[in-house]
mmCIF file of N, CA and C in Angstrom:
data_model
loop_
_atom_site.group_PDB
_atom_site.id
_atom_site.type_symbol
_atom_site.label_atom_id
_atom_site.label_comp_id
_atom_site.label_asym_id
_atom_site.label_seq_id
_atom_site.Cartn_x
_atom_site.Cartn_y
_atom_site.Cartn_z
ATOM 1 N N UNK A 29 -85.711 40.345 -12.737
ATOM 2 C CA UNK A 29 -84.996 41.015 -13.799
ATOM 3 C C UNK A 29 -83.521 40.609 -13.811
ATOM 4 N N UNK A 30 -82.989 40.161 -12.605
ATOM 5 C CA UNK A 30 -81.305 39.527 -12.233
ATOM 6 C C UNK A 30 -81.194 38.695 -13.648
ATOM 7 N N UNK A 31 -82.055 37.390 -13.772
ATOM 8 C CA UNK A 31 -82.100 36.536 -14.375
ATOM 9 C C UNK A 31 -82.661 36.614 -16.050
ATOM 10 N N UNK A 32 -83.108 38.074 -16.147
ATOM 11 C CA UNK A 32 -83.264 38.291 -17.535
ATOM 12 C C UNK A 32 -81.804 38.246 -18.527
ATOM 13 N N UNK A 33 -81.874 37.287 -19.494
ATOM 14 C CA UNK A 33 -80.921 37.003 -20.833
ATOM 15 C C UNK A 33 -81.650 37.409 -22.047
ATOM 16 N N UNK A 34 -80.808 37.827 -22.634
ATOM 17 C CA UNK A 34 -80.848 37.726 -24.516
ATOM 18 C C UNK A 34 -81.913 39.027 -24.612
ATOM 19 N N UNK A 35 -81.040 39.905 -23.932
ATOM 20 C CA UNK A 35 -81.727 41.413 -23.846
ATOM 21 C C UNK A 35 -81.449 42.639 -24.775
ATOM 22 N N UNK A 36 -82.394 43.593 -25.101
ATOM 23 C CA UNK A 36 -81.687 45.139 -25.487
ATOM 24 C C UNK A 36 -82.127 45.724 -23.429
ATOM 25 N N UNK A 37 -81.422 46.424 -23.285
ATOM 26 C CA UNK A 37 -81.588 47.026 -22.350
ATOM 27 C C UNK A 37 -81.433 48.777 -22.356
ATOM 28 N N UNK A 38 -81.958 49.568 -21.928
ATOM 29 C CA UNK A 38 -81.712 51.082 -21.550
ATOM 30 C C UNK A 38 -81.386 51.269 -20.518
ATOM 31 N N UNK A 39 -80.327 51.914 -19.906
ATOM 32 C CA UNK A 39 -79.956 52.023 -18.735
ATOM 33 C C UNK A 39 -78.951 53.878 -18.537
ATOM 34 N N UNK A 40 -79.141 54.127 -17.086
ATOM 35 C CA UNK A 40 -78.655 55.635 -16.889
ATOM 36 C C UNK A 40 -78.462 55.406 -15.514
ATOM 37 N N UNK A 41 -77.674 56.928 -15.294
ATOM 38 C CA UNK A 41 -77.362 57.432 -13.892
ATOM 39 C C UNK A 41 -78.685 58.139 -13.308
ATOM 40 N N UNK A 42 -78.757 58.226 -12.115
ATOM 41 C CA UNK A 42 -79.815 59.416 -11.512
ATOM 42 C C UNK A 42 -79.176 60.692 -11.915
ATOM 43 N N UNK A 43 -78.325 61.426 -12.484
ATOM 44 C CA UNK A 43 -78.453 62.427 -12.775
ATOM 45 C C UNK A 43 -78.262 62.738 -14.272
ATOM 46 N N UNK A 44 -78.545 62.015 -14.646
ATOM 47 C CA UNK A 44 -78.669 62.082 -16.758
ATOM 48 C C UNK A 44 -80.362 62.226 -17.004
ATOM 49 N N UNK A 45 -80.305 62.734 -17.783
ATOM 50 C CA UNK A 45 -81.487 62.634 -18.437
ATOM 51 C C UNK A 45 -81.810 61.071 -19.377
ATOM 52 N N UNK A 46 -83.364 60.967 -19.065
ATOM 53 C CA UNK A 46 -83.506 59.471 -20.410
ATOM 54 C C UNK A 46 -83.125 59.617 -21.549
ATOM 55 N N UNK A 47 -83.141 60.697 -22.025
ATOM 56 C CA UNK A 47 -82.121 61.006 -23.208
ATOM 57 C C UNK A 47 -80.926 60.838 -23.610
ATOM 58 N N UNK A 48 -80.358 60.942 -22.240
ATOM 59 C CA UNK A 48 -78.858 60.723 -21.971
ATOM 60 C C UNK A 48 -78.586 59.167 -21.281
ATOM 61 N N UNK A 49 -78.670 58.383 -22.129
ATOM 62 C CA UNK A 49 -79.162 56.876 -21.259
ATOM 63 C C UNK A 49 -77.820 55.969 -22.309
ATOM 64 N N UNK A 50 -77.672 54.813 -21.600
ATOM 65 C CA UNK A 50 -76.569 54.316 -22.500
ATOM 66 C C UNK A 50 -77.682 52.798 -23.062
ATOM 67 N N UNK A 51 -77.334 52.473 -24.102
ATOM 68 C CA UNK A 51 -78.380 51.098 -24.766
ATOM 69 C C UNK A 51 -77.096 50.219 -24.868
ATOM 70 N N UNK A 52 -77.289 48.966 -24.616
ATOM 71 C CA UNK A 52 -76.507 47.786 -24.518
ATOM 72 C C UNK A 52 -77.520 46.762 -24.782
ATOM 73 N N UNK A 53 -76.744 45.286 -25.466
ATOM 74 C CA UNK A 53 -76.861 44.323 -25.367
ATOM 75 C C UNK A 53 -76.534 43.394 -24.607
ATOM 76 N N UNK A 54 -77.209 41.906 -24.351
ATOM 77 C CA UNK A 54 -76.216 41.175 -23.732
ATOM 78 C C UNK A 54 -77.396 39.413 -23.560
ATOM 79 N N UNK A 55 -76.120 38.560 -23.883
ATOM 80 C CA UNK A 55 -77.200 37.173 -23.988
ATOM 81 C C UNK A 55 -77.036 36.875 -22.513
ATOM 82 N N UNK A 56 -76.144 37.280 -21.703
ATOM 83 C CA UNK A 56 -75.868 37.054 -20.286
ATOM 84 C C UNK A 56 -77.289 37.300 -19.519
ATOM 85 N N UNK A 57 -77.130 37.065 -18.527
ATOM 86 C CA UNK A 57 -77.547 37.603 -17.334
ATOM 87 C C UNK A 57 -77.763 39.308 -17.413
ATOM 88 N N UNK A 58 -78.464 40.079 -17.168
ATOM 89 C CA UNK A 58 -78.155 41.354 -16.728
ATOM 90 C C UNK A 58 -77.225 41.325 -15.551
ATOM 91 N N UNK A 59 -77.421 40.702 -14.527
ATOM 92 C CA UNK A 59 -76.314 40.966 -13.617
ATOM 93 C C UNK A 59 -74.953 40.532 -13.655
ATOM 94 N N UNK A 60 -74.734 39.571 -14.693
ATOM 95 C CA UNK A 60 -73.516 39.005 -15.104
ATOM 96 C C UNK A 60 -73.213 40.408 -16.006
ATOM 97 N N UNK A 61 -74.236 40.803 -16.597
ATOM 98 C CA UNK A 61 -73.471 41.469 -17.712
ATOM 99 C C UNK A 61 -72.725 42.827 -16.755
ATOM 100 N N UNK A 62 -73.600 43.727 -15.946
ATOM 101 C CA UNK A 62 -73.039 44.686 -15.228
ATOM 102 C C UNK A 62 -71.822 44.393 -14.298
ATOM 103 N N UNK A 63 -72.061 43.334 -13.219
ATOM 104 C CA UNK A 63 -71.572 42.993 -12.487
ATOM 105 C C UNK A 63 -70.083 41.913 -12.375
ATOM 106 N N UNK A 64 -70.689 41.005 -13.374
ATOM 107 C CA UNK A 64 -69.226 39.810 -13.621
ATOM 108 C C UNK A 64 -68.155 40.536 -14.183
ATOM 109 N N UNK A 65 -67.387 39.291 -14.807
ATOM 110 C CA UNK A 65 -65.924 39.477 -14.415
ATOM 111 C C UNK A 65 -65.551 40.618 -15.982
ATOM 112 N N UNK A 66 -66.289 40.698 -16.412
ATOM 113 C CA UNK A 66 -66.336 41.603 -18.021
ATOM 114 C C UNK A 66 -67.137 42.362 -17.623
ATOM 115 N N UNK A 67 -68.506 42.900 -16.458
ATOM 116 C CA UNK A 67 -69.299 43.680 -16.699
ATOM 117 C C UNK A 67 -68.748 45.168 -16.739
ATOM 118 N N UNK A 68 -70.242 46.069 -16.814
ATOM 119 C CA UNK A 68 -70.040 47.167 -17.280
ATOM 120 C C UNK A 68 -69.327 47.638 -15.820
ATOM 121 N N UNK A 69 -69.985 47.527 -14.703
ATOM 122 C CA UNK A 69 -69.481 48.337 -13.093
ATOM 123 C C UNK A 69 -68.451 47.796 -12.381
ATOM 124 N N UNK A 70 -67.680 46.896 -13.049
ATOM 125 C CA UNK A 70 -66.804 45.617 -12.689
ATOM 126 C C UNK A 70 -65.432 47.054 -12.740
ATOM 127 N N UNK A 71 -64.443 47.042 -11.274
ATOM 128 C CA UNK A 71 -63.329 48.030 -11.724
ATOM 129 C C UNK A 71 -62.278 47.244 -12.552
ATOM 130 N N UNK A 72 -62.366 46.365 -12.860
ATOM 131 C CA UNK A 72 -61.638 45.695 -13.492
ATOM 132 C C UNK A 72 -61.638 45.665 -15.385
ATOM 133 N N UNK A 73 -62.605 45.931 -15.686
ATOM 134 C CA UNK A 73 -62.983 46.098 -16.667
ATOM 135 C C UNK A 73 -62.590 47.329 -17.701
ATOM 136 N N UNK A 74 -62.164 47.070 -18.715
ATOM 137 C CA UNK A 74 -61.451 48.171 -19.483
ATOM 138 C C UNK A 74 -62.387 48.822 -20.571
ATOM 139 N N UNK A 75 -62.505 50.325 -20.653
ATOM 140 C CA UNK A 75 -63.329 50.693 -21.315
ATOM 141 C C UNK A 75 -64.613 50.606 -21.030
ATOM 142 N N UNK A 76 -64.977 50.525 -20.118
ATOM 143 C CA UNK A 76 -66.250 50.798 -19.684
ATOM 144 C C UNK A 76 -66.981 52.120 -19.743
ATOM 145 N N UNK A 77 -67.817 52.425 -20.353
ATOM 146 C CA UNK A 77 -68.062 53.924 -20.899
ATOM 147 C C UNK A 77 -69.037 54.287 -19.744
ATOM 148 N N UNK A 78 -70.029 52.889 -18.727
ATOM 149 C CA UNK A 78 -70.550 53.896 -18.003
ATOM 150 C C UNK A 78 -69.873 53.651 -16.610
ATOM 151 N N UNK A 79 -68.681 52.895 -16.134
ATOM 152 C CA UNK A 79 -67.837 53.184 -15.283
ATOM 153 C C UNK A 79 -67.038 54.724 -15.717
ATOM 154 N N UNK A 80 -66.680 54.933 -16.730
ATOM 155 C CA UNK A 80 -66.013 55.994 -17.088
ATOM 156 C C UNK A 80 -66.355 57.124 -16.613
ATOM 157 N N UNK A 81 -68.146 57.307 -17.271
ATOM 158 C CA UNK A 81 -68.895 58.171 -16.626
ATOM 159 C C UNK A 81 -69.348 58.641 -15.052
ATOM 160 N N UNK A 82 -69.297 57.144 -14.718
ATOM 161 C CA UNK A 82 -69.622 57.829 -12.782
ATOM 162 C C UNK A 82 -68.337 58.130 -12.021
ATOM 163 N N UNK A 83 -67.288 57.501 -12.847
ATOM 164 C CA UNK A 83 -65.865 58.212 -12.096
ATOM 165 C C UNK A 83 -65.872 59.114 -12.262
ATOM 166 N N UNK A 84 -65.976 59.976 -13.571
ATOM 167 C CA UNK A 84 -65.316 61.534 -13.656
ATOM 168 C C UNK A 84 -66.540 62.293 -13.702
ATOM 169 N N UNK A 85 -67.997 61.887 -13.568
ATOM 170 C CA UNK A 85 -68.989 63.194 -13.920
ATOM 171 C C UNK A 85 -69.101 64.381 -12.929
ATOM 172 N N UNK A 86 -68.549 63.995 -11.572
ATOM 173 C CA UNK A 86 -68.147 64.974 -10.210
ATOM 174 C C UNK A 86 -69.220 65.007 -9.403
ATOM 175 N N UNK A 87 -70.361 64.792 -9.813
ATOM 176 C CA UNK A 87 -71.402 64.964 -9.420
ATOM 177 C C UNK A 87 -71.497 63.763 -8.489
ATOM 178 N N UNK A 88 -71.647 64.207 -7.324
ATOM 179 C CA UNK A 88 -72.451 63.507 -6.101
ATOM 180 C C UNK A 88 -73.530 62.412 -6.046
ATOM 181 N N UNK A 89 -74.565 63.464 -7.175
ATOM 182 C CA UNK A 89 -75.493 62.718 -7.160
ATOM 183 C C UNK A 89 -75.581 61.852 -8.063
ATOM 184 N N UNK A 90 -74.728 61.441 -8.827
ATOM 185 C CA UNK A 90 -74.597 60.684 -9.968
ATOM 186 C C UNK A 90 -74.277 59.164 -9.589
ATOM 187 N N UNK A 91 -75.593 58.331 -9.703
ATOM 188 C CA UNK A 91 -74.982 56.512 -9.555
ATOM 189 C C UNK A 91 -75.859 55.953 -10.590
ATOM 190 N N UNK A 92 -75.335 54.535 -10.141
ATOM 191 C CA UNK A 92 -76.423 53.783 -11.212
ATOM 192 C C UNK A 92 -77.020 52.745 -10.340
ATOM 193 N N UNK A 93 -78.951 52.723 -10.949
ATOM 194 C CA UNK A 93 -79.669 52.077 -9.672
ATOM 195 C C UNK A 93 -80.060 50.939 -10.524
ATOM 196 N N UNK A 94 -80.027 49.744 -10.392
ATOM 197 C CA UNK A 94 -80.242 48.462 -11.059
ATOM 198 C C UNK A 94 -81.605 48.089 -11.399
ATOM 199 N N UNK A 95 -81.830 48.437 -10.475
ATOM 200 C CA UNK A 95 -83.476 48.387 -10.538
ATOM 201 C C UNK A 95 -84.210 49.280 -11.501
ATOM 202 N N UNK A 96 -83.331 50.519 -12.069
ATOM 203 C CA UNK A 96 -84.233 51.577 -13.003
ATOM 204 C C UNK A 96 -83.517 51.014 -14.651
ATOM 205 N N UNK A 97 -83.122 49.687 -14.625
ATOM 206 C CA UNK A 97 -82.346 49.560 -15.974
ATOM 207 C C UNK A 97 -83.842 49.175 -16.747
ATOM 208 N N UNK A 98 -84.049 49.456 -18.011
ATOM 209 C CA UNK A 98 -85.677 49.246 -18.501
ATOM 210 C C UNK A 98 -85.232 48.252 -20.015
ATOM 211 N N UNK A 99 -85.642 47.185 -19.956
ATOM 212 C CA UNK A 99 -85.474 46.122 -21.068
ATOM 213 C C UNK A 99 -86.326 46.518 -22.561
ATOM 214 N N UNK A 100 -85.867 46.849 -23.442
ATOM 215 C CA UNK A 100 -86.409 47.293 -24.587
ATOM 216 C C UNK A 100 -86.620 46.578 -25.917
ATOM 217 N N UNK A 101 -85.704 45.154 -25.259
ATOM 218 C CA UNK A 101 -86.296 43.989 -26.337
ATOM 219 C C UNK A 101 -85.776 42.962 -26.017
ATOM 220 N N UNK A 102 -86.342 41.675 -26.286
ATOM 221 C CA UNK A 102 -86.027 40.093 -25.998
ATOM 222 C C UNK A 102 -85.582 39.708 -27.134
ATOM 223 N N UNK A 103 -85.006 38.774 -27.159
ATOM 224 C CA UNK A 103 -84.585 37.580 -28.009
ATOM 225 C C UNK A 103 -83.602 36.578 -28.016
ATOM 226 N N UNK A 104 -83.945 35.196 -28.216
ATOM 227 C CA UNK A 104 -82.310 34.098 -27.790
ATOM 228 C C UNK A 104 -81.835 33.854 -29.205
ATOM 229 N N UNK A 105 -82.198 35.281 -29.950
ATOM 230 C CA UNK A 105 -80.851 35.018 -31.071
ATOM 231 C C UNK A 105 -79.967 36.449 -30.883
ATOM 232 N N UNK A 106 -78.845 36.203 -30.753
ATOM 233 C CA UNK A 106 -77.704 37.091 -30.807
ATOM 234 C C UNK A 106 -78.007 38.404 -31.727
ATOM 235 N N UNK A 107 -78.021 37.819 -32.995
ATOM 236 C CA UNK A 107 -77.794 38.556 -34.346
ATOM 237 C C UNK A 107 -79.001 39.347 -34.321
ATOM 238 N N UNK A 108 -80.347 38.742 -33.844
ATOM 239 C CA UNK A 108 -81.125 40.074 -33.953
ATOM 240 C C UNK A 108 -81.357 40.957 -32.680
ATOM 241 N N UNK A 109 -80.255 40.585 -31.569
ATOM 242 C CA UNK A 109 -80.316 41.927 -30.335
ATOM 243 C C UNK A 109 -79.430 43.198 -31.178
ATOM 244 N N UNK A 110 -78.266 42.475 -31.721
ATOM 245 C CA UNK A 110 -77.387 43.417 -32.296
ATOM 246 C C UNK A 110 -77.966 44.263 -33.292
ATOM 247 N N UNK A 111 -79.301 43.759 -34.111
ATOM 248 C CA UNK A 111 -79.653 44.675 -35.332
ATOM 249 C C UNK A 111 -80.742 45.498 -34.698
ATOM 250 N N UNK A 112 -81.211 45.458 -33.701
ATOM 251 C CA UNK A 112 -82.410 45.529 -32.556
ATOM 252 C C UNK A 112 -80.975 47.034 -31.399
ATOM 253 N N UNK A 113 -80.153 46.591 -31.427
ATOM 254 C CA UNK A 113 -79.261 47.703 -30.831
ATOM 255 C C UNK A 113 -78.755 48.533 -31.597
ATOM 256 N N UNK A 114 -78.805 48.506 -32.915
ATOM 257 C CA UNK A 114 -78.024 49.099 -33.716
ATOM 258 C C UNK A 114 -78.916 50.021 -33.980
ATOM 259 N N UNK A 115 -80.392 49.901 -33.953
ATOM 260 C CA UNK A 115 -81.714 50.615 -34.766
ATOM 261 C C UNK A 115 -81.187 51.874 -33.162
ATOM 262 N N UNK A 116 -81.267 51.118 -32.520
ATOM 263 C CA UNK A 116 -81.615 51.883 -30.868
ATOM 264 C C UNK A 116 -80.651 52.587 -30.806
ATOM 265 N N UNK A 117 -79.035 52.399 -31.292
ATOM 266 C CA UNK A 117 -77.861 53.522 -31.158
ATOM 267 C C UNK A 117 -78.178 54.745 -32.324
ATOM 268 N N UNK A 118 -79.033 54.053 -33.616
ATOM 269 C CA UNK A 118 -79.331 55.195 -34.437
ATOM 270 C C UNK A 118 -79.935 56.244 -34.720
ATOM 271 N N UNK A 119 -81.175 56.001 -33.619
ATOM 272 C CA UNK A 119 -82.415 56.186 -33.678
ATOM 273 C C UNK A 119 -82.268 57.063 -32.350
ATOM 274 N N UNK A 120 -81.414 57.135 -31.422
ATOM 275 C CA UNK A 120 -81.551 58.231 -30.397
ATOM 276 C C UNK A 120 -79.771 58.465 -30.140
ATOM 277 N N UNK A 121 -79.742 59.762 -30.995
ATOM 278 C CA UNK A 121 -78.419 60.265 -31.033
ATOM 279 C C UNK A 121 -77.800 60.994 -29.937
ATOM 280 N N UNK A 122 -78.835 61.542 -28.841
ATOM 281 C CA UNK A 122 -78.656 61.409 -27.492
ATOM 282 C C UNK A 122 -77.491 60.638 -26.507
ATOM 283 N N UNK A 123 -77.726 59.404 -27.242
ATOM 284 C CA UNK A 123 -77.367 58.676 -25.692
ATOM 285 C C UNK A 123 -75.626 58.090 -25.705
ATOM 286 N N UNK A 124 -75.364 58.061 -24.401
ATOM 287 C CA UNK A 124 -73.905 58.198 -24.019
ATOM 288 C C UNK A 124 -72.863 56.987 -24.845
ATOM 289 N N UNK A 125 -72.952 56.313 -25.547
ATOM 290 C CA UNK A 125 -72.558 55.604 -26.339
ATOM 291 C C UNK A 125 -71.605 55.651 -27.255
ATOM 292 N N UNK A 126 -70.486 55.385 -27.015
ATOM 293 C CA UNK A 126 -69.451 55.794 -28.190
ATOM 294 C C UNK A 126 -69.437 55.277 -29.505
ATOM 295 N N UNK A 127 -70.524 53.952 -29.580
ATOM 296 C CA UNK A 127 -69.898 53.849 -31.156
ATOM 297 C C UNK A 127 -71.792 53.935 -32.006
ATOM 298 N N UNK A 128 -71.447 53.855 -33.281
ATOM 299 C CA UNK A 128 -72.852 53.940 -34.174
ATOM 300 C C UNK A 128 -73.328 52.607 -34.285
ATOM 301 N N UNK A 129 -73.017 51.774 -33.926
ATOM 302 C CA UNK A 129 -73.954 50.463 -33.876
ATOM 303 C C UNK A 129 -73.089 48.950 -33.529
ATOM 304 N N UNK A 130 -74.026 48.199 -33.340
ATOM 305 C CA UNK A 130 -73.909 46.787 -32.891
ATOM 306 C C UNK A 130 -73.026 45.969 -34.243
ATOM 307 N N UNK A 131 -73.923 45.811 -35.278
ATOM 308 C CA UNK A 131 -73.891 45.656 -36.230
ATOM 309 C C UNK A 131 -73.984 46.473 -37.471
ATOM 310 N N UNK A 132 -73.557 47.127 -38.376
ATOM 311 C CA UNK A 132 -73.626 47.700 -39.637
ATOM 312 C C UNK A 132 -75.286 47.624 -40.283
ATOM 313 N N UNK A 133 -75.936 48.356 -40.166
ATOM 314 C CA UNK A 133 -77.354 48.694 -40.753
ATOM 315 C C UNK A 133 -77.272 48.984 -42.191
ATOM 316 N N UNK A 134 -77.184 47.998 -43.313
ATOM 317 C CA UNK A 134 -77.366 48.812 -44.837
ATOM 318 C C UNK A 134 -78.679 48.870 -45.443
ATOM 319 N N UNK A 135 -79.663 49.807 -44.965
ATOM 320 C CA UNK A 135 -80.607 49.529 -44.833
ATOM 321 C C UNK A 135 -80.791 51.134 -45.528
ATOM 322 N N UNK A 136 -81.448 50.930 -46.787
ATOM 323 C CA UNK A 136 -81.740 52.273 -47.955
ATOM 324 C C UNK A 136 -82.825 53.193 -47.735
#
């Protein structure tokens, strides 16, 4: 799964609910994407919404396990992970995500 690219991914803390899960894209690596020099767990990284989250949630039991991240769609075109993430930020209003989509959905 290190070596999985051109992903939708679902991913959470052990103490969130799947409901409460953050959805990302990424043509990277999953572990480039979390881990490198832009990833999400990288302290270097600005705006990171689920670094944000395991700093301040207080909770003890709160991490993130790599192994429970669950891939929710393939593809080696860009443009349709983003319309493929955008359905997934719309479609579960739940999850920890600050913005409404990847791409703009004008879809009637």
């Amino acid at each position: 799964m290190k070596q999985s690219s051109g992903i939708n991914a679902e991913y959470g803390v052990t103490s969130v609910g799947p409901s409460q899960a953050y959805v990302g894209k990424t043509i990277n690596t999953l572990y480039e994407r979390f881990y490198g020099s832009n990833g999400y767990l990288n302290t270097t990284t600005k705006g990171s919404k689920l670094l944000e989250h395991l700093n301040n949630s207080g909770d003890p039991q709160c991490e993130f396990i790599f192994e429970d991240v669950k891939i929710v769609d393939m593809s080696n075109c860009d443009l349709r992970l983003r319309y493929i993430e955008s359905i997934y930020l719309k479609l579960d209003k739940q999850n920890l995500n600050n913005q409404d989509w990847s791409i703009p959905l004008n879809i009637i």
